[in-house]
Amino acid sequence: MPQQLCPLVSSTPEIDQLFLELEQIFLELEQIFPYPKKAGVAVSGGSDSMLLSYLLVSFFAKKGRNSDFLHFLHCNHVVRPESEYEAQELQKLFHWWQFEIIKRQEKADPTEESLRNRRYAVFQKKMEEKELEVLFLWHNLTDRIESSLLNMIRGCGIKGFMSMQKMSSHHLLWWKTVVRPLLDLTKQEILSFCTELSIPYFLD
């Protein structure tokens, strides 16, 4: 990742539509949390979170908002050989932004559920420390469909089928609002956007 994170300079009708959707989300947020309020952004380094980061930085620049109200959070679980390298590269990319890497120190169960619970525990702690009211997550339409199918298999009913929303609470984050601006985009669409806009990312 040789470049620095900066607002997008090129655009397409699809990207303009994303900006319109972001604007609507922020209008909804402002009804709950009048601007300015701080927001956290979960960064994995994958295509989803990198597109989200670039869109948010671009949106804040376009609206003339203070970028210091965006706090980017990366959890380094140290479960893959590439984890350390990716964290270092992300640190370079986000050098001029509010960016923090939280590295797992203790030995723990590396299962997906365990790492997920730890990640949200970290988000909760950092949001309280930094007084962040909103957390942006990178979930996409593909994630939403997979989650809905799993919930149907588990017999969760219609509530489980519709569990992943663009703006909602989260059972692992107390008194915080979760926002998922990419929820209408498929994984393939996100990859296409990253390629078209030269947005760097690591393979998931």
JSON list of C-alpha atoms in Angstrom, two decimals:
[
{"chain": "A", "resi": 1, "resn": "MET", "atom": "CA", "xyz": [0.00, 0.00, 0.00]},
{"chain": "A", "resi": 2, "resn": "PRO", "atom": "CA", "xyz": [2.32, 2.78, -1.21]},
{"chain": "A", "resi": 3, "resn": "GLN", "atom": "CA", "xyz": [-0.14, 5.69, -1.13]},
{"chain": "A", "resi": 4, "resn": "GLN", "atom": "CA", "xyz": [-1.67, 7.85, 1.60]},
{"chain": "A", "resi": 5, "resn": "LEU", "atom": "CA", "xyz": [-5.36, 7.79, 2.40]},
{"chain": "A", "resi": 6, "resn": "CYS", "atom": "CA", "xyz": [-6.92, 10.86, 0.79]},
{"chain": "A", "resi": 7, "resn": "PRO", "atom": "CA", "xyz": [-10.29, 11.99, -0.62]},
{"chain": "A", "resi": 8, "resn": "LEU", "atom": "CA", "xyz": [-11.23, 10.45, -3.94]},
{"chain": "A", "resi": 9, "resn": "VAL", "atom": "CA", "xyz": [-10.61, 12.75, -6.89]},
{"chain": "A", "resi": 10, "resn": "SER", "atom": "CA", "xyz": [-12.21, 10.67, -9.61]},
{"chain": "A", "resi": 11, "resn": "SER", "atom": "CA", "xyz": [-15.90, 9.84, -9.65]},
{"chain": "A", "resi": 12, "resn": "THR", "atom": "CA", "xyz": [-18.55, 7.85, -11.48]},
{"chain": "A", "resi": 13, "resn": "PRO", "atom": "CA", "xyz": [-22.37, 7.99, -11.39]},
{"chain": "A", "resi": 14, "resn": "GLU", "atom": "CA", "xyz": [-22.25, 4.97, -9.06]},
{"chain": "A", "resi": 15, "resn": "ILE", "atom": "CA", "xyz": [-19.85, 6.71, -6.67]},
{"chain": "A", "resi": 16, "resn": "ASP", "atom": "CA", "xyz": [-22.00, 9.85, -6.77]},
{"chain": "A", "resi": 17, "resn": "GLN", "atom": "CA", "xyz": [-24.94, 7.67, -5.77]},
{"chain": "A", "resi": 18, "resn": "LEU", "atom": "CA", "xyz": [-22.92, 6.33, -2.84]},
{"chain": "A", "resi": 19, "resn": "PHE", "atom": "CA", "xyz": [-22.23, 9.89, -1.72]},
{"chain": "A", "resi": 20, "resn": "LEU", "atom": "CA", "xyz": [-25.95, 10.62, -1.87]},
{"chain": "A", "resi": 21, "resn": "GLU", "atom": "CA", "xyz": [-26.63, 7.57, 0.29]},
{"chain": "A", "resi": 22, "resn": "LEU", "atom": "CA", "xyz": [-23.94, 8.65, 2.76]},
{"chain": "A", "resi": 23, "resn": "GLU", "atom": "CA", "xyz": [-25.48, 12.11, 2.89]},
{"chain": "A", "resi": 24, "resn": "GLN", "atom": "CA", "xyz": [-28.86, 10.59, 3.72]},
{"chain": "A", "resi": 25, "resn": "ILE", "atom": "CA", "xyz": [-27.26, 8.49, 6.47]},
{"chain": "A", "resi": 26, "resn": "PHE", "atom": "CA", "xyz": [-25.61, 11.55, 7.97]},
{"chain": "A", "resi": 27, "resn": "LEU", "atom": "CA", "xyz": [-28.86, 13.50, 7.81]},
{"chain": "A", "resi": 28, "resn": "GLU", "atom": "CA", "xyz": [-30.49, 10.67, 9.75]},
{"chain": "A", "resi": 29, "resn": "LEU", "atom": "CA", "xyz": [-27.59, 10.60, 12.22]},
{"chain": "A", "resi": 30, "resn": "GLU", "atom": "CA", "xyz": [-27.77, 14.35, 12.76]},
{"chain": "A", "resi": 31, "resn": "GLN", "atom": "CA", "xyz": [-31.35, 13.96, 13.93]},
{"chain": "A", "resi": 32, "resn": "ILE", "atom": "CA", "xyz": [-30.03, 11.71, 16.70]},
{"chain": "A", "resi": 33, "resn": "PHE", "atom": "CA", "xyz": [-26.55, 13.19, 17.23]},
{"chain": "A", "resi": 34, "resn": "PRO", "atom": "CA", "xyz": [-26.37, 16.86, 16.12]},
{"chain": "A", "resi": 35, "resn": "TYR", "atom": "CA", "xyz": [-23.08, 17.55, 14.32]},
{"chain": "A", "resi": 36, "resn": "PRO", "atom": "CA", "xyz": [-20.30, 17.56, 15.36]},
{"chain": "A", "resi": 37, "resn": "LYS", "atom": "CA", "xyz": [-20.05, 14.12, 16.89]},
{"chain": "A", "resi": 38, "resn": "LYS", "atom": "CA", "xyz": [-17.19, 11.64, 16.69]},
{"chain": "A", "resi": 39, "resn": "ALA", "atom": "CA", "xyz": [-17.46, 8.39, 14.72]},
{"chain": "A", "resi": 40, "resn": "GLY", "atom": "CA", "xyz": [-15.37, 5.24, 14.72]},
{"chain": "A", "resi": 41, "resn": "VAL", "atom": "CA", "xyz": [-14.57, 3.35, 11.53]},
{"chain": "A", "resi": 42, "resn": "ALA", "atom": "CA", "xyz": [-13.65, -0.35, 11.69]},
{"chain": "A", "resi": 43, "resn": "VAL", "atom": "CA", "xyz": [-10.74, -1.08, 9.34]},
{"chain": "A", "resi": 44, "resn": "SER", "atom": "CA", "xyz": [-9.75, -4.64, 8.46]},
{"chain": "A", "resi": 45, "resn": "GLY", "atom": "CA", "xyz": [-7.65, -3.76, 5.42]},
{"chain": "A", "resi": 46, "resn": "GLY", "atom": "CA", "xyz": [-9.91, -5.75, 3.09]},
{"chain": "A", "resi": 47, "resn": "SER", "atom": "CA", "xyz": [-11.65, -4.25, 0.06]},
{"chain": "A", "resi": 48, "resn": "ASP", "atom": "CA", "xyz": [-14.88, -3.52, 1.96]},
{"chain": "A", "resi": 49, "resn": "SER", "atom": "CA", "xyz": [-13.36, -1.53, 4.80]},
{"chain": "A", "resi": 50, "resn": "MET", "atom": "CA", "xyz": [-10.92, 0.28, 2.49]},
{"chain": "A", "resi": 51, "resn": "LEU", "atom": "CA", "xyz": [-13.72, 1.44, 0.17]},
{"chain": "A", "resi": 52, "resn": "LEU", "atom": "CA", "xyz": [-15.68, 2.55, 3.23]},
{"chain": "A", "resi": 53, "resn": "SER", "atom": "CA", "xyz": [-12.68, 4.50, 4.59]},
{"chain": "A", "resi": 54, "resn": "TYR", "atom": "CA", "xyz": [-12.10, 6.31, 1.29]},
{"chain": "A", "resi": 55, "resn": "LEU", "atom": "CA", "xyz": [-15.79, 7.12, 0.93]},
{"chain": "A", "resi": 56, "resn": "LEU", "atom": "CA", "xyz": [-16.03, 8.55, 4.45]},
{"chain": "A", "resi": 57, "resn": "VAL", "atom": "CA", "xyz": [-12.88, 10.64, 4.05]},
{"chain": "A", "resi": 58, "resn": "SER", "atom": "CA", "xyz": [-14.20, 11.90, 0.70]},
{"chain": "A", "resi": 59, "resn": "PHE", "atom": "CA", "xyz": [-17.63, 12.61, 2.16]},
{"chain": "A", "resi": 60, "resn": "PHE", "atom": "CA", "xyz": [-16.18, 14.62, 5.05]},
{"chain": "A", "resi": 61, "resn": "ALA", "atom": "CA", "xyz": [-13.98, 16.59, 2.64]},
{"chain": "A", "resi": 62, "resn": "LYS", "atom": "CA", "xyz": [-16.92, 17.26, 0.32]},
{"chain": "A", "resi": 63, "resn": "LYS", "atom": "CA", "xyz": [-19.08, 18.53, 3.21]},
{"chain": "A", "resi": 64, "resn": "GLY", "atom": "CA", "xyz": [-16.23, 20.54, 4.77]},
{"chain": "A", "resi": 65, "resn": "ARG", "atom": "CA", "xyz": [-16.38, 18.55, 7.99]},
{"chain": "A", "resi": 66, "resn": "ASN", "atom": "CA", "xyz": [-13.57, 18.14, 10.47]},
{"chain": "A", "resi": 67, "resn": "SER", "atom": "CA", "xyz": [-11.80, 14.86, 9.70]},
{"chain": "A", "resi": 68, "resn": "ASP", "atom": "CA", "xyz": [-10.58, 14.68, 13.30]},
{"chain": "A", "resi": 69, "resn": "PHE", "atom": "CA", "xyz": [-14.07, 13.41, 14.13]},
{"chain": "A", "resi": 70, "resn": "LEU", "atom": "CA", "xyz": [-13.27, 10.20, 12.23]},
{"chain": "A", "resi": 71, "resn": "HIS", "atom": "CA", "xyz": [-11.34, 7.60, 14.25]},
{"chain": "A", "resi": 72, "resn": "PHE", "atom": "CA", "xyz": [-10.12, 4.55, 12.33]},
{"chain": "A", "resi": 73, "resn": "LEU", "atom": "CA", "xyz": [-9.71, 1.36, 14.40]},
{"chain": "A", "resi": 74, "resn": "HIS", "atom": "CA", "xyz": [-7.82, -1.75, 13.30]},
{"chain": "A", "resi": 75, "resn": "CYS", "atom": "CA", "xyz": [-7.72, -4.97, 15.34]},
{"chain": "A", "resi": 76, "resn": "ASN", "atom": "CA", "xyz": [-4.56, -7.00, 14.76]},
{"chain": "A", "resi": 77, "resn": "HIS", "atom": "CA", "xyz": [-5.53, -10.45, 16.03]},
{"chain": "A", "resi": 78, "resn": "VAL", "atom": "CA", "xyz": [-2.05, -11.86, 15.21]},
{"chain": "A", "resi": 79, "resn": "VAL", "atom": "CA", "xyz": [-3.51, -15.12, 13.88]},
{"chain": "A", "resi": 80, "resn": "ARG", "atom": "CA", "xyz": [-2.02, -15.01, 10.37]},
{"chain": "A", "resi": 81, "resn": "PRO", "atom": "CA", "xyz": [1.62, -14.66, 9.22]},
{"chain": "A", "resi": 82, "resn": "GLU", "atom": "CA", "xyz": [0.67, -11.51, 7.27]},
{"chain": "A", "resi": 83, "resn": "SER", "atom": "CA", "xyz": [-1.07, -9.77, 10.17]},
{"chain": "A", "resi": 84, "resn": "GLU", "atom": "CA", "xyz": [1.94, -7.77, 11.33]},
{"chain": "A", "resi": 85, "resn": "TYR", "atom": "CA", "xyz": [2.90, -6.66, 7.82]},
{"chain": "A", "resi": 86, "resn": "GLU", "atom": "CA", "xyz": [-0.66, -5.59, 7.02]},
{"chain": "A", "resi": 87, "resn": "ALA", "atom": "CA", "xyz": [-0.90, -3.60, 10.25]},
{"chain": "A", "resi": 88, "resn": "GLN", "atom": "CA", "xyz": [2.34, -1.77, 9.45]},
{"chain": "A", "resi": 89, "resn": "GLU", "atom": "CA", "xyz": [1.18, -0.95, 5.92]},
{"chain": "A", "resi": 90, "resn": "LEU", "atom": "CA", "xyz": [-2.14, 0.33, 7.20]},
{"chain": "A", "resi": 91, "resn": "GLN", "atom": "CA", "xyz": [-0.29, 2.50, 9.71]},
{"chain": "A", "resi": 92, "resn": "LYS", "atom": "CA", "xyz": [1.58, 4.12, 6.79]},
{"chain": "A", "resi": 93, "resn": "LEU", "atom": "CA", "xyz": [-1.58, 4.57, 4.74]},
{"chain": "A", "resi": 94, "resn": "PHE", "atom": "CA", "xyz": [-3.51, 6.20, 7.62]},
{"chain": "A", "resi": 95, "resn": "HIS", "atom": "CA", "xyz": [-0.48, 8.19, 8.84]},
{"chain": "A", "resi": 96, "resn": "TRP", "atom": "CA", "xyz": [-2.21, 11.59, 8.72]},
{"chain": "A", "resi": 97, "resn": "TRP", "atom": "CA", "xyz": [-5.47, 10.39, 10.25]},
{"chain": "A", "resi": 98, "resn": "GLN", "atom": "CA", "xyz": [-6.80, 9.40, 13.65]},
{"chain": "A", "resi": 99, "resn": "PHE", "atom": "CA", "xyz": [-5.79, 5.74, 13.38]},
{"chain": "A", "resi": 100, "resn": "GLU", "atom": "CA", "xyz": [-5.16, 3.16, 16.08]},
{"chain": "A", "resi": 101, "resn": "ILE", "atom": "CA", "xyz": [-4.01, -0.45, 15.93]},
{"chain": "A", "resi": 102, "resn": "ILE", "atom": "CA", "xyz": [-5.15, -2.68, 18.78]},
{"chain": "A", "resi": 103, "resn": "LYS", "atom": "CA", "xyz": [-2.95, -5.75, 18.91]},
{"chain": "A", "resi": 104, "resn": "ARG", "atom": "CA", "xyz": [-3.97, -8.96, 20.67]},
{"chain": "A", "resi": 105, "resn": "GLN", "atom": "CA", "xyz": [-1.33, -9.71, 23.30]},
{"chain": "A", "resi": 106, "resn": "GLU", "atom": "CA", "xyz": [-2.71, -12.71, 25.15]},
{"chain": "A", "resi": 107, "resn": "LYS", "atom": "CA", "xyz": [-3.14, -16.18, 23.74]},
{"chain": "A", "resi": 108, "resn": "ALA", "atom": "CA", "xyz": [-6.77, -16.87, 22.98]},
{"chain": "A", "resi": 109, "resn": "ASP", "atom": "CA", "xyz": [-9.06, -19.13, 21.02]},
{"chain": "A", "resi": 110, "resn": "PRO", "atom": "CA", "xyz": [-8.54, -18.08, 17.35]},
{"chain": "A", "resi": 111, "resn": "THR", "atom": "CA", "xyz": [-12.02, -19.14, 16.25]},
{"chain": "A", "resi": 112, "resn": "GLU", "atom": "CA", "xyz": [-14.08, -16.69, 14.23]},
{"chain": "A", "resi": 113, "resn": "GLU", "atom": "CA", "xyz": [-16.62, -16.24, 17.04]},
{"chain": "A", "resi": 114, "resn": "SER", "atom": "CA", "xyz": [-13.93, -15.64, 19.67]},
{"chain": "A", "resi": 115, "resn": "LEU", "atom": "CA", "xyz": [-12.11, -13.07, 17.52]},
{"chain": "A", "resi": 116, "resn": "ARG", "atom": "CA", "xyz": [-15.38, -11.38, 16.67]},
{"chain": "A", "resi": 117, "resn": "ASN", "atom": "CA", "xyz": [-16.34, -11.04, 20.34]},
{"chain": "A", "resi": 118, "resn": "ARG", "atom": "CA", "xyz": [-12.92, -9.66, 21.16]},
{"chain": "A", "resi": 119, "resn": "ARG", "atom": "CA", "xyz": [-13.10, -7.19, 18.27]},
{"chain": "A", "resi": 120, "resn": "TYR", "atom": "CA", "xyz": [-16.40, -5.78, 19.45]},
{"chain": "A", "resi": 121, "resn": "ALA", "atom": "CA", "xyz": [-15.14, -5.62, 23.03]},
{"chain": "A", "resi": 122, "resn": "VAL", "atom": "CA", "xyz": [-12.24, -3.51, 21.74]},
{"chain": "A", "resi": 123, "resn": "PHE", "atom": "CA", "xyz": [-14.64, -1.30, 19.77]},
{"chain": "A", "resi": 124, "resn": "GLN", "atom": "CA", "xyz": [-16.78, -0.79, 22.85]},
{"chain": "A", "resi": 125, "resn": "LYS", "atom": "CA", "xyz": [-13.78, 0.18, 24.97]},
{"chain": "A", "resi": 126, "resn": "LYS", "atom": "CA", "xyz": [-12.31, 2.57, 22.39]},
{"chain": "A", "resi": 127, "resn": "MET", "atom": "CA", "xyz": [-15.67, 4.19, 21.69]},
{"chain": "A", "resi": 128, "resn": "GLU", "atom": "CA", "xyz": [-16.08, 4.91, 25.38]},
{"chain": "A", "resi": 129, "resn": "GLU", "atom": "CA", "xyz": [-12.50, 6.20, 25.72]},
{"chain": "A", "resi": 130, "resn": "LYS", "atom": "CA", "xyz": [-12.73, 8.50, 22.70]},
{"chain": "A", "resi": 131, "resn": "GLU", "atom": "CA", "xyz": [-16.41, 9.40, 23.16]},
{"chain": "A", "resi": 132, "resn": "LEU", "atom": "CA", "xyz": [-17.39, 7.95, 19.79]},
{"chain": "A", "resi": 133, "resn": "GLU", "atom": "CA", "xyz": [-21.15, 7.76, 19.31]},
{"chain": "A", "resi": 134, "resn": "VAL", "atom": "CA", "xyz": [-21.27, 5.90, 15.99]},
{"chain": "A", "resi": 135, "resn": "LEU", "atom": "CA", "xyz": [-19.35, 2.94, 14.56]},
{"chain": "A", "resi": 136, "resn": "PHE", "atom": "CA", "xyz": [-19.13, 2.47, 10.78]},
{"chain": "A", "resi": 137, "resn": "LEU", "atom": "CA", "xyz": [-18.86, -1.16, 9.66]},
{"chain": "A", "resi": 138, "resn": "TRP", "atom": "CA", "xyz": [-18.05, -2.51, 6.20]},
{"chain": "A", "resi": 139, "resn": "HIS", "atom": "CA", "xyz": [-20.71, -5.23, 5.85]},
{"chain": "A", "resi": 140, "resn": "ASN", "atom": "CA", "xyz": [-22.06, -5.60, 2.31]},
{"chain": "A", "resi": 141, "resn": "LEU", "atom": "CA", "xyz": [-25.07, -7.15, 0.57]},
{"chain": "A", "resi": 142, "resn": "THR", "atom": "CA", "xyz": [-23.31, -10.52, 0.26]},
{"chain": "A", "resi": 143, "resn": "ASP", "atom": "CA", "xyz": [-22.74, -10.52, 4.05]},
{"chain": "A", "resi": 144, "resn": "ARG", "atom": "CA", "xyz": [-26.37, -9.59, 4.61]},
{"chain": "A", "resi": 145, "resn": "ILE", "atom": "CA", "xyz": [-27.67, -12.44, 2.46]},
{"chain": "A", "resi": 146, "resn": "GLU", "atom": "CA", "xyz": [-25.35, -14.97, 4.11]},
{"chain": "A", "resi": 147, "resn": "SER", "atom": "CA", "xyz": [-26.35, -13.74, 7.58]},
{"chain": "A", "resi": 148, "resn": "SER", "atom": "CA", "xyz": [-30.06, -13.94, 6.70]},
{"chain": "A", "resi": 149, "resn": "LEU", "atom": "CA", "xyz": [-29.72, -17.48, 5.37]},
{"chain": "A", "resi": 150, "resn": "LEU", "atom": "CA", "xyz": [-27.85, -18.61, 8.50]},
{"chain": "A", "resi": 151, "resn": "ASN", "atom": "CA", "xyz": [-30.50, -17.05, 10.71]},
{"chain": "A", "resi": 152, "resn": "MET", "atom": "CA", "xyz": [-33.26, -18.79, 8.74]},
{"chain": "A", "resi": 153, "resn": "ILE", "atom": "CA", "xyz": [-31.48, -22.13, 9.19]},
{"chain": "A", "resi": 154, "resn": "ARG", "atom": "CA", "xyz": [-31.29, -21.43, 12.92]},
{"chain": "A", "resi": 155, "resn": "GLY", "atom": "CA", "xyz": [-35.02, -20.72, 12.98]},
{"chain": "A", "resi": 156, "resn": "CYS", "atom": "CA", "xyz": [-34.69, -17.07, 13.98]},
{"chain": "A", "resi": 157, "resn": "GLY", "atom": "CA", "xyz": [-37.80, -15.98, 12.07]},
{"chain": "A", "resi": 158, "resn": "ILE", "atom": "CA", "xyz": [-38.37, -12.69, 10.26]},
{"chain": "A", "resi": 159, "resn": "LYS", "atom": "CA", "xyz": [-36.48, -10.65, 12.90]},
{"chain": "A", "resi": 160, "resn": "GLY", "atom": "CA", "xyz": [-33.38, -12.76, 12.33]},
{"chain": "A", "resi": 161, "resn": "PHE", "atom": "CA", "xyz": [-33.85, -12.57, 8.57]},
{"chain": "A", "resi": 162, "resn": "MET", "atom": "CA", "xyz": [-33.78, -8.75, 8.70]},
{"chain": "A", "resi": 163, "resn": "SER", "atom": "CA", "xyz": [-31.17, -8.48, 11.48]},
{"chain": "A", "resi": 164, "resn": "MET", "atom": "CA", "xyz": [-28.48, -6.61, 9.49]},
{"chain": "A", "resi": 165, "resn": "GLN", "atom": "CA", "xyz": [-29.63, -3.04, 8.81]},
{"chain": "A", "resi": 166, "resn": "LYS", "atom": "CA", "xyz": [-27.91, 0.10, 7.54]},
{"chain": "A", "resi": 167, "resn": "MET", "atom": "CA", "xyz": [-28.39, 1.81, 10.87]},
{"chain": "A", "resi": 168, "resn": "SER", "atom": "CA", "xyz": [-29.10, -0.08, 14.07]},
{"chain": "A", "resi": 169, "resn": "SER", "atom": "CA", "xyz": [-28.02, -0.98, 17.56]},
{"chain": "A", "resi": 170, "resn": "HIS", "atom": "CA", "xyz": [-25.73, -3.98, 18.11]},
{"chain": "A", "resi": 171, "resn": "HIS", "atom": "CA", "xyz": [-25.98, -6.56, 20.87]},
{"chain": "A", "resi": 172, "resn": "LEU", "atom": "CA", "xyz": [-22.20, -6.42, 21.42]},
{"chain": "A", "resi": 173, "resn": "LEU", "atom": "CA", "xyz": [-22.05, -2.61, 21.61]},
{"chain": "A", "resi": 174, "resn": "TRP", "atom": "CA", "xyz": [-23.92, -0.98, 24.47]},
{"chain": "A", "resi": 175, "resn": "TRP", "atom": "CA", "xyz": [-25.67, 2.35, 23.78]},
{"chain": "A", "resi": 176, "resn": "LYS", "atom": "CA", "xyz": [-23.94, 2.86, 20.44]},
{"chain": "A", "resi": 177, "resn": "THR", "atom": "CA", "xyz": [-25.22, 3.15, 16.87]},
{"chain": "A", "resi": 178, "resn": "VAL", "atom": "CA", "xyz": [-23.83, 0.94, 14.10]},
{"chain": "A", "resi": 179, "resn": "VAL", "atom": "CA", "xyz": [-23.93, 2.19, 10.49]},
{"chain": "A", "resi": 180, "resn": "ARG", "atom": "CA", "xyz": [-23.33, 0.01, 7.42]},
{"chain": "A", "resi": 181, "resn": "PRO", "atom": "CA", "xyz": [-23.29, 2.27, 4.31]},
{"chain": "A", "resi": 182, "resn": "LEU", "atom": "CA", "xyz": [-22.22, -0.53, 1.93]},
{"chain": "A", "resi": 183, "resn": "LEU", "atom": "CA", "xyz": [-25.12, -2.84, 2.67]},
{"chain": "A", "resi": 184, "resn": "ASP", "atom": "CA", "xyz": [-26.63, -2.47, -0.83]},
{"chain": "A", "resi": 185, "resn": "LEU", "atom": "CA", "xyz": [-23.38, -3.40, -2.62]},
{"chain": "A", "resi": 186, "resn": "THR", "atom": "CA", "xyz": [-22.27, -6.93, -3.42]},
{"chain": "A", "resi": 187, "resn": "LYS", "atom": "CA", "xyz": [-18.72, -8.05, -2.76]},
{"chain": "A", "resi": 188, "resn": "GLN", "atom": "CA", "xyz": [-18.02, -8.07, -6.51]},
{"chain": "A", "resi": 189, "resn": "GLU", "atom": "CA", "xyz": [-19.27, -4.49, -6.88]},
{"chain": "A", "resi": 190, "resn": "ILE", "atom": "CA", "xyz": [-16.99, -3.40, -4.05]},
{"chain": "A", "resi": 191, "resn": "LEU", "atom": "CA", "xyz": [-14.00, -5.10, -5.69]},
{"chain": "A", "resi": 192, "resn": "SER", "atom": "CA", "xyz": [-14.86, -3.37, -8.96]},
{"chain": "A", "resi": 193, "resn": "PHE", "atom": "CA", "xyz": [-15.03, 0.03, -7.25]},
{"chain": "A", "resi": 194, "resn": "CYS", "atom": "CA", "xyz": [-11.64, -0.53, -5.62]},
{"chain": "A", "resi": 195, "resn": "THR", "atom": "CA", "xyz": [-10.09, -1.47, -8.97]},
{"chain": "A", "resi": 196, "resn": "GLU", "atom": "CA", "xyz": [-11.68, 1.45, -10.82]},
{"chain": "A", "resi": 197, "resn": "LEU", "atom": "CA", "xyz": [-10.68, 4.00, -8.16]},
{"chain": "A", "resi": 198, "resn": "SER", "atom": "CA", "xyz": [-7.22, 2.47, -7.43]},
{"chain": "A", "resi": 199, "resn": "ILE", "atom": "CA", "xyz": [-8.11, 1.87, -3.79]},
{"chain": "A", "resi": 200, "resn": "PRO", "atom": "CA", "xyz": [-5.51, -0.43, -2.19]},
{"chain": "A", "resi": 201, "resn": "TYR", "atom": "CA", "xyz": [-6.60, -3.39, -0.09]},
{"chain": "A", "resi": 202, "resn": "PHE", "atom": "CA", "xyz": [-5.46, -6.74, 1.25]},
{"chain": "A", "resi": 203, "resn": "LEU", "atom": "CA", "xyz": [-7.11, -10.01, 0.24]},
{"chain": "A", "resi": 204, "resn": "ASP", "atom": "CA", "xyz": [-9.60, -11.16, 2.87]}
]
